[in-house]
Coordinates of N, CA and C and ligand atoms in Angstrom, one line a residue:
M186 N 0.9 -1.3 -0.1 CA -0.5 -0.2 0.3 C 0.5 1.6 0.0
I187 N 0.9 2.5 -1.1 CA 1.7 3.6 -0.6 C -0.1 4.0 -1.6
N188 N 0.5 5.7 0.0 CA -0.6 6.5 0.1 C 1.0 7.6 0.1
L189 N 0.5 8.3 -1.3 CA 1.2 9.7 -1.6 C 0.7 11.0 -1.7
L190 N 1.7 11.9 -1.0 CA 1.0 13.4 -1.3 C 1.6 13.8 -1.9
I191 N 1.6 14.8 -3.4 CA 2.7 15.1 -4.2 C 1.9 17.0 -4.3
M192 N 3.0 17.6 -4.3 CA 2.9 18.6 -3.8 C 4.1 19.9 -4.5
G193 N 3.3 21.4 -4.4 CA 4.7 21.8 -5.8 C 4.2 22.9 -6.2
K194 N 4.6 24.0 -6.3 CA 3.2 25.6 -6.6 C 2.6 24.8 -8.1
P195 N 2.0 25.9 -8.5 CA 1.3 25.7 -9.2 C 2.5 25.7 -11.0
G196 N 1.9 24.3 -11.7 CA 3.0 24.1 -12.8 C 4.3 23.4 -13.2
A197 N 4.1 23.0 -11.2 CA 5.4 22.5 -11.0 C 5.5 21.2 -11.7
G198 N 4.7 20.7 -12.3 CA 4.5 19.1 -12.9 C 4.1 18.5 -11.7
K199 N 3.4 18.4 -11.3 CA 2.1 17.4 -10.0 C 1.2 16.7 -11.0
G200 N 0.9 17.1 -12.1 CA -0.2 16.5 -12.5 C 0.6 15.8 -13.6
T201 N 1.5 15.5 -14.0 CA 2.6 15.5 -15.1 C 2.9 13.9 -14.4
Q202 N 2.8 14.3 -13.3 CA 4.2 13.0 -12.3 C 3.3 12.1 -11.6
A203 N 2.3 13.0 -11.9 CA 1.0 12.2 -11.0 C 0.3 11.5 -11.8
T204 N 0.4 10.6 -12.8 CA 0.3 10.3 -14.4 C 0.5 9.4 -14.7
K205 N 2.4 9.6 -14.2 CA 2.8 8.3 -14.1 C 3.9 7.7 -12.6
L206 N 3.1 7.9 -11.9 CA 2.9 7.9 -10.7 C 1.8 6.5 -10.1
L207 N 0.7 6.8 -11.1 CA -0.2 6.4 -10.5 C -0.8 4.9 -12.0
E208 N 0.1 5.0 -12.7 CA 0.2 3.9 -14.4 C 1.0 3.0 -12.3
Y209 N 2.6 2.5 -12.6 CA 3.4 2.3 -12.1 C 3.3 1.5 -11.1
Y210 N 2.1 2.7 -10.2 CA 2.4 1.7 -8.4 C 0.6 1.3 -8.3
N211 N 0.3 1.9 -9.7 CA -1.9 1.0 -9.6 C -2.1 1.9 -8.5
L212 N -2.3 3.4 -8.1 CA -2.7 4.5 -7.2 C -4.4 4.8 -7.9
D213 N -4.6 5.0 -7.2 CA -6.1 6.0 -7.3 C -5.6 7.5 -7.3
H214 N -5.8 8.5 -8.0 CA -6.2 9.3 -8.2 C -6.9 10.9 -7.4
V215 N -6.3 11.3 -6.8 CA -7.2 12.2 -5.3 C -7.0 13.9 -6.1
S216 N -7.2 14.3 -7.3 CA -6.9 16.2 -7.4 C -7.8 16.7 -7.3
T217 N -8.1 17.5 -6.8 CA -9.0 18.6 -6.2 C -9.0 19.3 -6.9
G218 N -8.1 20.2 -8.2 CA -8.1 20.8 -9.4 C -9.3 19.8 -10.2
N219 N -8.6 18.7 -10.7 CA -9.4 18.1 -11.7 C -10.9 17.9 -11.1
I220 N -11.5 17.3 -9.3 CA -12.2 17.5 -9.3 C -13.3 18.6 -10.1
Y221 N -12.6 20.3 -8.9 CA -13.4 21.4 -9.5 C -13.8 21.6 -10.4
R222 N -12.5 21.6 -11.8 CA -12.7 21.5 -13.2 C -14.1 20.9 -14.0
E223 N -14.2 19.9 -13.1 CA -15.1 18.9 -13.6 C -16.6 19.2 -12.9
E224 N -16.6 19.5 -11.4 CA -18.4 20.3 -10.9 C -18.2 21.5 -11.7
I225 N -17.4 22.2 -12.4 CA -17.8 23.6 -13.2 C -17.8 23.1 -14.4
K226 N -17.4 21.9 -15.0 CA -18.0 21.3 -16.9 C -19.5 21.4 -16.7
K227 N -20.3 20.3 -15.3 CA -21.0 19.6 -15.1 C -22.3 20.8 -14.3
N228 N -21.9 22.5 -14.2 CA -22.8 23.4 -13.3 C -23.5 23.2 -12.5
S229 N -22.5 22.2 -12.1 CA -23.4 21.6 -10.7 C -23.7 22.5 -9.1
V230 N -23.4 22.8 -8.3 CA -23.9 23.4 -7.6 C -22.4 23.6 -7.1
I231 N -21.6 22.3 -6.4 CA -20.1 22.8 -6.4 C -19.8 23.5 -7.5
G232 N -19.8 23.2 -8.4 CA -18.6 24.0 -9.6 C -19.2 25.3 -9.4
K233 N -20.7 25.8 -9.2 CA -21.4 27.0 -9.4 C -19.8 27.3 -7.8
E234 N -19.6 27.5 -7.3 CA -18.8 28.3 -6.1 C -18.3 28.1 -6.4
A235 N -17.4 27.1 -6.9 CA -15.6 27.3 -7.3 C -15.3 27.8 -7.9
M236 N -16.1 28.0 -9.0 CA -15.8 28.9 -10.7 C -15.6 30.5 -9.6
K237 N -15.7 30.8 -9.2 CA -16.3 31.8 -7.5 C -14.6 32.4 -8.4
Y238 N -14.0 30.9 -7.2 CA -12.5 30.8 -7.1 C -11.1 30.7 -7.8
L239 N -11.1 29.8 -8.5 CA -10.7 29.1 -9.6 C -10.4 30.6 -10.6
A240 N -11.1 31.0 -10.8 CA -10.6 31.6 -12.3 C -10.3 32.8 -11.8
Q241 N -10.3 33.1 -11.2 CA -8.5 34.7 -10.0 C -7.7 33.7 -10.1
G242 N -7.8 32.4 -9.3 CA -6.8 31.9 -8.9 C -6.1 31.6 -7.6
N243 N -7.4 32.3 -7.1 CA -7.6 31.8 -5.2 C -8.4 30.8 -5.2
L244 N -8.2 31.0 -3.5 CA -8.0 29.2 -3.2 C -9.9 29.1 -2.5
V245 N -10.4 27.4 -3.5 CA -10.9 27.5 -2.9 C -11.5 27.4 -1.3
P246 N -12.7 27.8 -0.7 CA -12.9 27.9 1.1 C -12.3 26.4 2.1
D247 N -11.4 26.4 2.5 CA -11.2 25.1 3.4 C -12.7 24.4 3.5
K248 N -13.5 24.5 4.2 CA -14.1 23.5 5.0 C -14.9 23.4 3.2
M249 N -15.3 23.5 2.3 CA -16.2 22.7 0.7 C -14.2 22.1 0.9
T250 N -13.5 22.7 0.7 CA -13.1 21.1 0.5 C -12.1 20.4 1.2
N251 N -12.0 20.6 2.1 CA -12.3 19.7 3.5 C -13.4 18.0 3.1
E252 N -14.9 18.8 2.9 CA -15.5 18.1 2.8 C -15.4 17.0 1.8
I253 N -15.2 17.1 0.5 CA -14.9 16.7 -0.8 C -13.7 15.8 -0.7
V254 N -12.5 15.6 0.2 CA -12.2 14.7 0.1 C -11.8 13.7 1.3
K255 N -13.0 14.3 2.5 CA -13.4 13.1 2.9 C -14.6 12.1 2.7
E256 N -15.3 12.8 2.4 CA -15.7 12.3 1.8 C -15.2 10.8 1.0
L257 N -14.2 11.7 0.2 CA -13.3 10.6 -1.2 C -12.8 9.6 -0.7
L258 N -11.9 9.4 0.6 CA -11.1 8.6 1.4 C -12.3 8.0 2.4
S259 N -13.2 8.6 2.6 CA -14.3 7.7 4.1 C -15.3 6.8 3.1
K260 N -15.5 7.2 2.1 CA -16.3 6.2 1.0 C -15.4 5.4 -0.3
E261 N -14.4 5.9 -0.9 CA -14.2 5.0 -1.9 C -13.0 4.2 -1.7
N262 N -12.8 3.6 -2.4 CA -11.7 1.7 -2.4 C -10.7 2.1 -2.6
Y263 N -10.0 2.4 -2.0 CA -8.0 2.2 -2.9 C -7.4 1.0 -2.3
P264 N -7.6 -0.3 -3.1 CA -6.5 -1.0 -3.0 C -5.2 -0.9 -3.1
N265 N -4.6 -0.2 -3.6 CA -3.6 -0.2 -4.0 C -2.7 1.4 -2.9
G266 N -4.2 2.0 -2.9 CA -3.2 3.0 -2.1 C -3.6 4.5 -3.4
F267 N -3.6 6.0 -2.9 CA -3.6 6.5 -3.9 C -2.2 8.2 -3.5
M268 N -3.3 9.0 -4.0 CA -2.1 10.0 -5.0 C -3.5 11.7 -4.4
L269 N -3.0 12.0 -3.5 CA -3.3 12.8 -3.4 C -2.7 14.3 -3.8
D270 N -3.5 14.3 -5.3 CA -2.2 15.6 -6.0 C -2.9 17.4 -5.6
G271 N -2.5 17.6 -5.0 CA -3.7 20.1 -4.8 C -3.6 19.9 -3.4
Y272 N -3.6 18.5 -2.8 CA -4.6 19.0 -1.3 C -3.7 17.8 -0.4
P273 N -3.6 19.0 0.8 CA -3.4 20.3 1.5 C -3.3 21.1 1.0
R274 N -3.6 21.9 0.8 CA -3.0 23.7 0.6 C -2.9 24.9 1.0
T275 N -3.3 24.6 2.9 CA -3.1 25.3 3.8 C -3.4 24.6 4.4
E276 N -2.8 24.9 6.1 CA -2.2 24.4 7.0 C -3.5 23.9 7.6
A277 N -4.9 24.8 7.5 CA -6.0 24.2 8.2 C -6.8 22.7 7.5
Q278 N -6.1 23.1 6.4 CA -6.4 21.8 4.8 C -5.7 20.6 5.5
A279 N -4.2 21.0 5.7 CA -3.0 19.5 6.0 C -3.9 18.6 7.9
E280 N -4.1 20.0 8.5 CA -4.5 19.3 10.1 C -5.9 18.6 10.0
A281 N -7.2 19.2 8.7 CA -8.4 17.8 8.8 C -8.1 16.6 7.4
L282 N -6.6 16.6 6.6 CA -6.3 15.9 6.7 C -5.7 14.8 7.3
D283 N -4.8 15.1 9.0 CA -4.3 14.0 9.6 C -5.4 13.6 10.3
I284 N -6.2 14.8 11.2 CA -7.4 14.1 11.1 C -8.2 12.8 11.0
M285 N -8.4 13.3 9.4 CA -9.1 12.2 8.0 C -8.7 10.7 8.8
L286 N -7.2 10.4 8.5 CA -6.4 9.8 8.2 C -6.3 8.3 9.4
E287 N -6.1 9.6 10.4 CA -6.2 9.1 11.9 C -7.5 8.4 12.3
E288 N -8.9 8.8 11.3 CA -9.6 8.1 12.1 C -9.8 7.1 10.9
L289 N -9.0 7.0 10.4 CA -9.6 6.0 8.7 C -8.1 4.9 9.4
N290 N -8.6 5.2 10.3 CA -6.5 4.8 10.2 C -5.0 4.4 8.6
I291 N -4.8 5.3 8.0 CA -4.8 5.2 7.4 C -3.4 6.2 7.2
K292 N -2.2 5.5 6.1 CA -0.5 6.3 7.0 C 0.3 6.8 5.3
L293 N 0.3 7.7 5.9 CA 0.9 8.6 4.8 C 2.1 7.7 3.7
T294 N 2.7 7.0 3.0 CA 4.1 6.8 2.1 C 5.3 8.1 2.4
A295 N 4.7 8.8 2.0 CA 5.5 10.0 1.3 C 4.7 10.8 0.7
V296 N 5.7 12.4 1.8 CA 4.9 13.7 0.1 C 6.5 14.1 -0.3
I297 N 5.8 14.3 -1.4 CA 7.1 15.1 -2.8 C 7.1 16.1 -2.9
N298 N 7.8 16.7 -2.5 CA 7.7 17.6 -3.5 C 9.0 18.5 -4.5
V299 N 8.1 18.1 -5.4 CA 8.5 19.0 -7.1 C 8.5 20.5 -7.1
S300 N 10.6 20.9 -6.7 CA 10.6 21.6 -6.6 C 11.6 22.3 -8.1
V301 N 11.1 23.6 -8.2 CA 11.5 24.0 -9.3 C 11.2 26.0 -9.9
D302 N 12.1 26.4 -9.9 CA 12.1 28.2 -10.2 C 11.0 28.4 -9.6
D303 N 11.3 29.8 -10.2 CA 9.9 30.9 -10.9 C 9.3 31.1 -12.1
E304 N 10.3 31.0 -12.3 CA 11.0 31.3 -14.0 C 10.9 30.3 -14.9
V305 N 10.9 29.4 -14.4 CA 10.9 27.8 -14.8 C 9.5 28.0 -15.2
L306 N 8.8 28.5 -14.2 CA 7.3 27.9 -13.6 C 6.0 28.6 -15.3
L307 N 7.1 30.2 -15.1 CA 5.9 31.0 -15.9 C 6.1 30.3 -17.4
H308 N 7.1 30.3 -17.7 CA 7.1 29.8 -19.4 C 6.2 27.8 -19.0
R309 N 6.9 26.8 -18.2 CA 5.1 25.9 -18.0 C 3.9 26.6 -18.1
M310 N 3.3 27.4 -17.8 CA 1.7 27.6 -17.1 C 1.9 28.1 -18.5
A311 N 2.4 29.3 -19.3 CA 2.0 29.7 -20.6 C 2.5 28.4 -21.4
G312 N 2.7 27.7 -21.5 CA 2.5 26.7 -22.7 C 1.9 25.3 -23.0
R313 N 0.7 25.7 -21.0 CA 0.0 24.1 -20.9 C -0.9 24.8 -22.2
R314 N -1.6 23.5 -22.0 CA -2.5 23.4 -23.1 C -3.7 21.4 -22.1
V315 N -4.8 21.9 -22.0 CA -5.1 20.9 -21.3 C -6.0 20.1 -22.8
C316 N -6.2 19.1 -22.1 CA -7.6 18.3 -23.1 C -9.5 18.6 -23.2
S317 N -9.5 19.7 -23.5 CA -11.5 19.3 -23.3 C -12.0 18.5 -22.3
N318 N -12.0 17.3 -23.2 CA -12.9 16.3 -23.0 C -12.1 15.7 -21.6
C319 N -10.6 15.0 -21.4 CA -10.0 14.2 -20.6 C -9.4 15.2 -19.9
G320 N -8.9 15.8 -20.2 CA -8.2 16.8 -19.1 C -6.3 16.5 -18.9
Q321 N -6.3 15.4 -20.0 CA -4.6 14.8 -20.2 C -3.8 16.7 -20.1
T322 N -3.1 17.1 -20.2 CA -1.8 17.8 -19.5 C -0.9 17.8 -21.3
Y323 N -0.8 18.8 -22.1 CA 0.4 18.8 -22.4 C 1.3 20.3 -22.4
H324 N 2.1 20.4 -22.8 CA 3.0 21.8 -23.5 C 3.0 22.1 -24.6
V325 N 3.4 23.1 -25.2 CA 3.5 23.2 -26.6 C 5.1 23.2 -27.0
D326 N 5.6 23.3 -26.0 CA 7.3 23.1 -26.5 C 7.9 21.5 -26.3
Y327 N 7.3 21.1 -24.4 CA 8.4 20.6 -23.5 C 7.3 18.8 -24.0
H328 N 5.9 19.1 -24.0 CA 5.2 17.9 -24.5 C 4.0 17.5 -25.1
P329 N 3.8 18.1 -26.5 CA 3.0 18.8 -28.0 C 3.1 17.3 -28.4
P330 N 1.0 17.7 -28.4 CA 0.6 16.3 -29.4 C 1.0 16.1 -30.7
V331 N 1.1 14.6 -31.0 CA 1.2 14.3 -32.4 C 0.7 15.4 -33.4
V332 N -0.4 15.6 -32.6 CA -1.0 17.1 -33.7 C -1.1 18.0 -33.0
T333 N -0.9 19.0 -33.4 CA -1.4 20.5 -32.9 C -2.6 20.4 -32.4
G334 N -2.9 21.0 -30.9 CA -4.0 21.2 -30.9 C -5.2 20.5 -30.3
I335 N -4.9 19.0 -31.0 CA -5.4 18.0 -30.3 C -5.1 16.8 -29.4
C336 N -5.8 16.9 -28.9 CA -5.0 15.0 -27.3 C -5.3 14.2 -28.5
D337 N -3.9 13.2 -27.8 CA -3.4 12.0 -28.6 C -4.2 11.0 -27.8
F338 N -5.2 11.2 -27.3 CA -5.8 10.0 -26.2 C -7.3 9.7 -26.8
C339 N -8.2 11.0 -27.0 CA -9.2 10.9 -27.6 C -9.9 12.1 -28.4
G340 N -8.5 12.3 -29.0 CA -8.9 13.3 -30.1 C -10.4 14.8 -29.8
S341 N -9.6 15.3 -29.0 CA -10.7 16.2 -28.6 C -9.7 17.7 -28.8
K342 N -9.9 19.0 -28.7 CA -10.1 20.5 -29.0 C -8.9 20.1 -27.5
L343 N -7.4 21.1 -27.4 CA -7.1 21.5 -26.3 C -7.2 22.5 -26.5
M344 N -7.4 23.0 -25.4 CA -7.2 24.6 -24.8 C -6.7 25.1 -23.6
Q345 N -7.0 26.5 -23.1 CA -5.6 26.9 -22.3 C -6.6 27.3 -20.8
R346 N -6.0 26.7 -19.8 CA -6.7 26.9 -18.7 C -6.9 28.4 -18.5
D347 N -7.9 29.0 -18.2 CA -8.2 30.3 -18.1 C -7.6 30.8 -16.2
D348 N -7.5 30.1 -16.1 CA -6.2 30.5 -14.7 C -4.4 30.8 -15.2
D349 N -4.8 29.8 -16.3 CA -3.1 29.9 -16.8 C -2.8 31.5 -17.2
L350 N -3.5 32.5 -17.8 CA -3.2 33.7 -17.6 C -2.7 34.4 -16.9
E351 N -1.9 35.3 -17.4 CA -0.7 36.0 -16.6 C -1.4 36.5 -15.5
E352 N -2.0 36.9 -14.4 CA -2.4 38.0 -13.8 C -3.1 36.5 -12.9
S353 N -2.7 35.4 -13.6 CA -3.8 35.2 -12.1 C -3.0 33.7 -11.5
V354 N -2.2 33.7 -12.3 CA -0.8 33.0 -12.3 C 0.3 33.2 -10.9
M355 N 0.2 35.2 -11.1 CA 0.7 35.6 -9.9 C 0.6 35.4 -9.0
N356 N -1.4 35.4 -8.7 CA -2.3 35.6 -7.3 C -1.8 34.3 -7.3
R357 N -1.5 33.1 -8.3 CA -1.2 31.9 -7.5 C -0.1 31.2 -7.2
L358 N 0.8 32.3 -7.9 CA 2.2 32.1 -6.7 C 2.4 32.4 -5.1
S359 N 1.4 34.1 -5.5 CA 1.5 34.2 -4.2 C 0.8 33.7 -3.5
I360 N -0.7 33.4 -3.2 CA -1.5 32.4 -2.4 C -0.6 31.2 -1.6
Y361 N 0.5 30.4 -3.1 CA 1.3 28.8 -3.1 C 2.6 29.6 -1.4
N362 N 3.4 30.9 -1.2 CA 4.1 31.1 -1.0 C 3.9 31.8 0.4
E363 N 2.0 32.2 0.5 CA 1.4 32.8 1.9 C 1.1 30.8 2.3
K364 N 0.1 30.3 1.8 CA -0.7 29.7 2.5 C 0.0 28.0 1.9
T365 N 1.0 27.6 0.9 CA 1.0 26.0 0.5 C 2.6 25.8 1.4
K366 N 3.4 27.0 1.3 CA 4.6 27.0 1.6 C 4.8 26.4 3.1
P367 N 4.6 26.7 3.4 CA 4.5 27.1 5.0 C 3.8 25.1 5.5
L368 N 3.2 24.0 4.4 CA 3.0 22.6 5.1 C 4.6 22.2 5.0
L369 N 5.5 22.4 3.4 CA 6.7 21.9 3.5 C 7.3 21.2 4.9
E370 N 7.8 22.5 5.6 CA 8.3 22.1 6.8 C 7.4 21.5 8.4
Y371 N 6.1 21.4 8.2 CA 4.9 21.0 9.1 C 5.5 19.6 8.5
Y372 N 5.2 18.6 7.1 CA 6.0 17.6 6.7 C 7.1 17.1 7.0
H373 N 8.1 17.8 6.8 CA 9.6 18.1 7.2 C 9.5 17.0 8.5
R374 N 8.6 18.0 9.5 CA 8.7 17.9 11.3 C 8.3 16.7 10.7
K375 N 7.2 15.9 10.5 CA 6.7 14.5 10.4 C 7.6 13.1 10.1
G376 N 9.2 14.2 8.9 CA 9.3 13.4 8.8 C 9.1 12.5 7.1
L377 N 8.2 12.8 6.1 CA 7.6 12.7 5.2 C 8.3 13.2 3.9
L378 N 9.2 14.2 4.2 CA 9.2 15.2 3.1 C 10.8 14.3 2.0
V379 N 10.3 14.4 1.2 CA 11.0 14.5 0.2 C 10.9 15.5 -1.0
V380 N 12.5 15.4 -1.3 CA 12.5 17.7 -2.4 C 13.1 16.6 -3.2
I381 N 12.5 17.1 -4.7 CA 12.8 16.1 -6.0 C 13.3 17.8 -6.4
D382 N 14.0 17.3 -7.6 CA 14.8 18.3 -8.4 C 13.5 18.2 -9.5
G383 N 12.5 19.1 -9.9 CA 11.7 19.4 -10.9 C 12.1 19.9 -12.6
E384 N 13.4 20.3 -12.7 CA 13.5 20.9 -13.6 C 14.1 20.8 -14.2
Q385 N 14.6 18.7 -14.0 CA 14.8 17.9 -14.9 C 13.8 17.8 -16.0
D386 N 14.5 16.5 -16.9 CA 13.1 16.3 -17.3 C 12.3 15.7 -16.6
S387 N 11.2 15.2 -17.7 CA 9.6 14.6 -17.2 C 10.4 13.2 -16.0
N388 N 10.8 12.7 -17.4 CA 11.2 11.5 -17.2 C 12.3 11.0 -16.2
K389 N 13.4 12.0 -16.1 CA 13.8 12.0 -14.9 C 13.5 11.9 -13.7
V390 N 12.6 13.0 -13.9 CA 12.0 13.7 -12.5 C 11.4 12.5 -12.0
F391 N 10.5 11.5 -13.0 CA 9.7 10.6 -12.2 C 10.8 10.1 -11.6
K392 N 12.0 9.0 -12.6 CA 12.8 8.0 -11.8 C 13.4 8.5 -10.7
D393 N 13.1 10.0 -10.0 CA 14.1 10.2 -8.9 C 13.1 9.9 -8.1
I394 N 11.5 10.1 -8.1 CA 10.3 10.3 -7.8 C 10.1 8.3 -6.7
I395 N 10.3 7.7 -8.1 CA 10.1 6.3 -7.3 C 11.9 5.8 -6.7
E396 N 12.8 6.1 -7.4 CA 13.6 5.5 -6.8 C 13.3 6.3 -5.1
S397 N 13.4 7.6 -4.9 CA 13.3 8.1 -3.0 C 12.5 7.1 -2.4
I398 N 10.9 6.6 -3.3 CA 10.1 5.6 -2.4 C 10.7 4.1 -2.7
G399 N 11.1 4.0 -3.1 CA 11.6 2.5 -3.0 C 10.7 1.5 -4.3
E400 N 11.2 0.1 -4.3 CA 10.1 -1.0 -5.2 C 9.9 -0.3 -7.2
Ligands
ADP514 P1 -2.1 23.9 -10.7 O1 -1.6 22.9 -11.9 O2 -2.4 25.9 -10.5 O3 -1.4 23.2 -9.5 P2 -4.9 22.9 -9.2 O4 -5.1 21.8 -10.9 O5 -4.2 21.7 -8.4 O6 -3.2 23.7 -9.8 O7 -6.2 23.3 -9.5 C1 -6.9 24.1 -10.2 C2 -7.6 25.8 -8.7 O8 -8.5 24.8 -8.0 C3 -6.5 25.9 -7.9 O9 -6.1 27.5 -8.0 C4 -7.6 26.3 -7.1 O10 -9.0 27.6 -7.1 C5 -8.4 24.9 -7.1 N1 -7.9 24.6 -6.0 C6 -7.7 23.3 -5.6 N2 -7.3 22.4 -5.1 C7 -7.7 23.3 -4.0 C8 -7.2 22.7 -2.6 N3 -7.0 22.1 -2.2 N4 -7.5 24.1 -1.5 C9 -8.7 25.2 -2.1 N5 -8.5 25.2 -4.0 C10 -8.2 24.5 -4.8
ADP515 P1 0.5 20.9 -12.1 O1 -0.1 19.7 -12.4 O2 2.2 20.9 -10.6 O3 0.4 22.6 -12.1 P2 1.8 20.4 -14.9 O4 1.6 18.7 -14.7 O5 -0.1 20.2 -15.4 O6 1.5 21.1 -13.3 O7 2.1 21.2 -15.6 C1 2.6 22.2 -16.2 C2 3.0 22.4 -17.4 O8 4.6 21.7 -17.9 C3 2.5 21.6 -18.3 O9 1.9 22.3 -19.9 C4 3.3 20.4 -18.4 O10 3.2 19.5 -19.5 C5 4.9 20.9 -18.3 N1 5.7 20.3 -17.8 C6 5.5 18.8 -16.4 N2 6.9 18.4 -16.3 C7 7.3 19.3 -17.1 C8 9.3 19.2 -17.3 N3 9.7 18.4 -16.1 N4 9.9 19.8 -18.3 C9 9.1 20.5 -18.7 N5 7.9 20.7 -19.1 C10 6.9 20.2 -17.4
ZN516 ZN1 -8.8 13.6 -24.3

């Protein structure tokens, strides 16, 4: 059983590494960002509320986010373990997660921090494209699809995320520094933190992560 947290600034490559790790260890993905984007697409009650925050790059309130994760962790089954991506992002979320895990008697294997400098991130987010249908992520220079603008997996059109436009990116970075960065110290104190150089080619980043986890 492997239960991972993947952390990093917006655009660091969490989603990209999550995809590889899920396949390698056969884990289930719990991505709060993906959940919110899907709810927005469905125009659900959660989606309508979340939309107010996502477009500007602000965080959705902790209460709503914690409830979603709690529901998923307690109701779903993760036979080989899970990978939490994009959660927790605040100290209050990390504390709520600790309580959930304790109640469910689940232990985290490791907290992986994909570390990347701000300048690299800006290029990554500017070139990020996502599939409008299945959510697969590409980059115009670093991970281009076979056919420009079209998803390799499902053939749907690629688009740019609203929150990848300049203003929202700067806002997300400053929110990260203020609210999320302190969590690295939190997990370091628990002896769970693994720091990975995220500026390398994505296959090398992946190799470093699995070496740090073992097996
Ligand atoms: P990124 O690719 O920038 O790391 P995500 O896809 O993880 O972003 O999240 C996109 C947006 O969804 C965030 O900017 C935020 O508005 C919302 N969101 C995702 N996870 C959380 C969370 N744990 N707490 C609050 N808001 C969240
Ligand atoms: P996050 O989930 O942390 O926001 P993504 O995985 O969506 O980040 O990656 C952000 C962008 O950078 C995407 O366009 C992705 O294709 C690209 N990318 C991810 N990892 C790397 C890497 N190691 N080198 C170059 N580009 C990368
Ligand atoms: Zn697709």
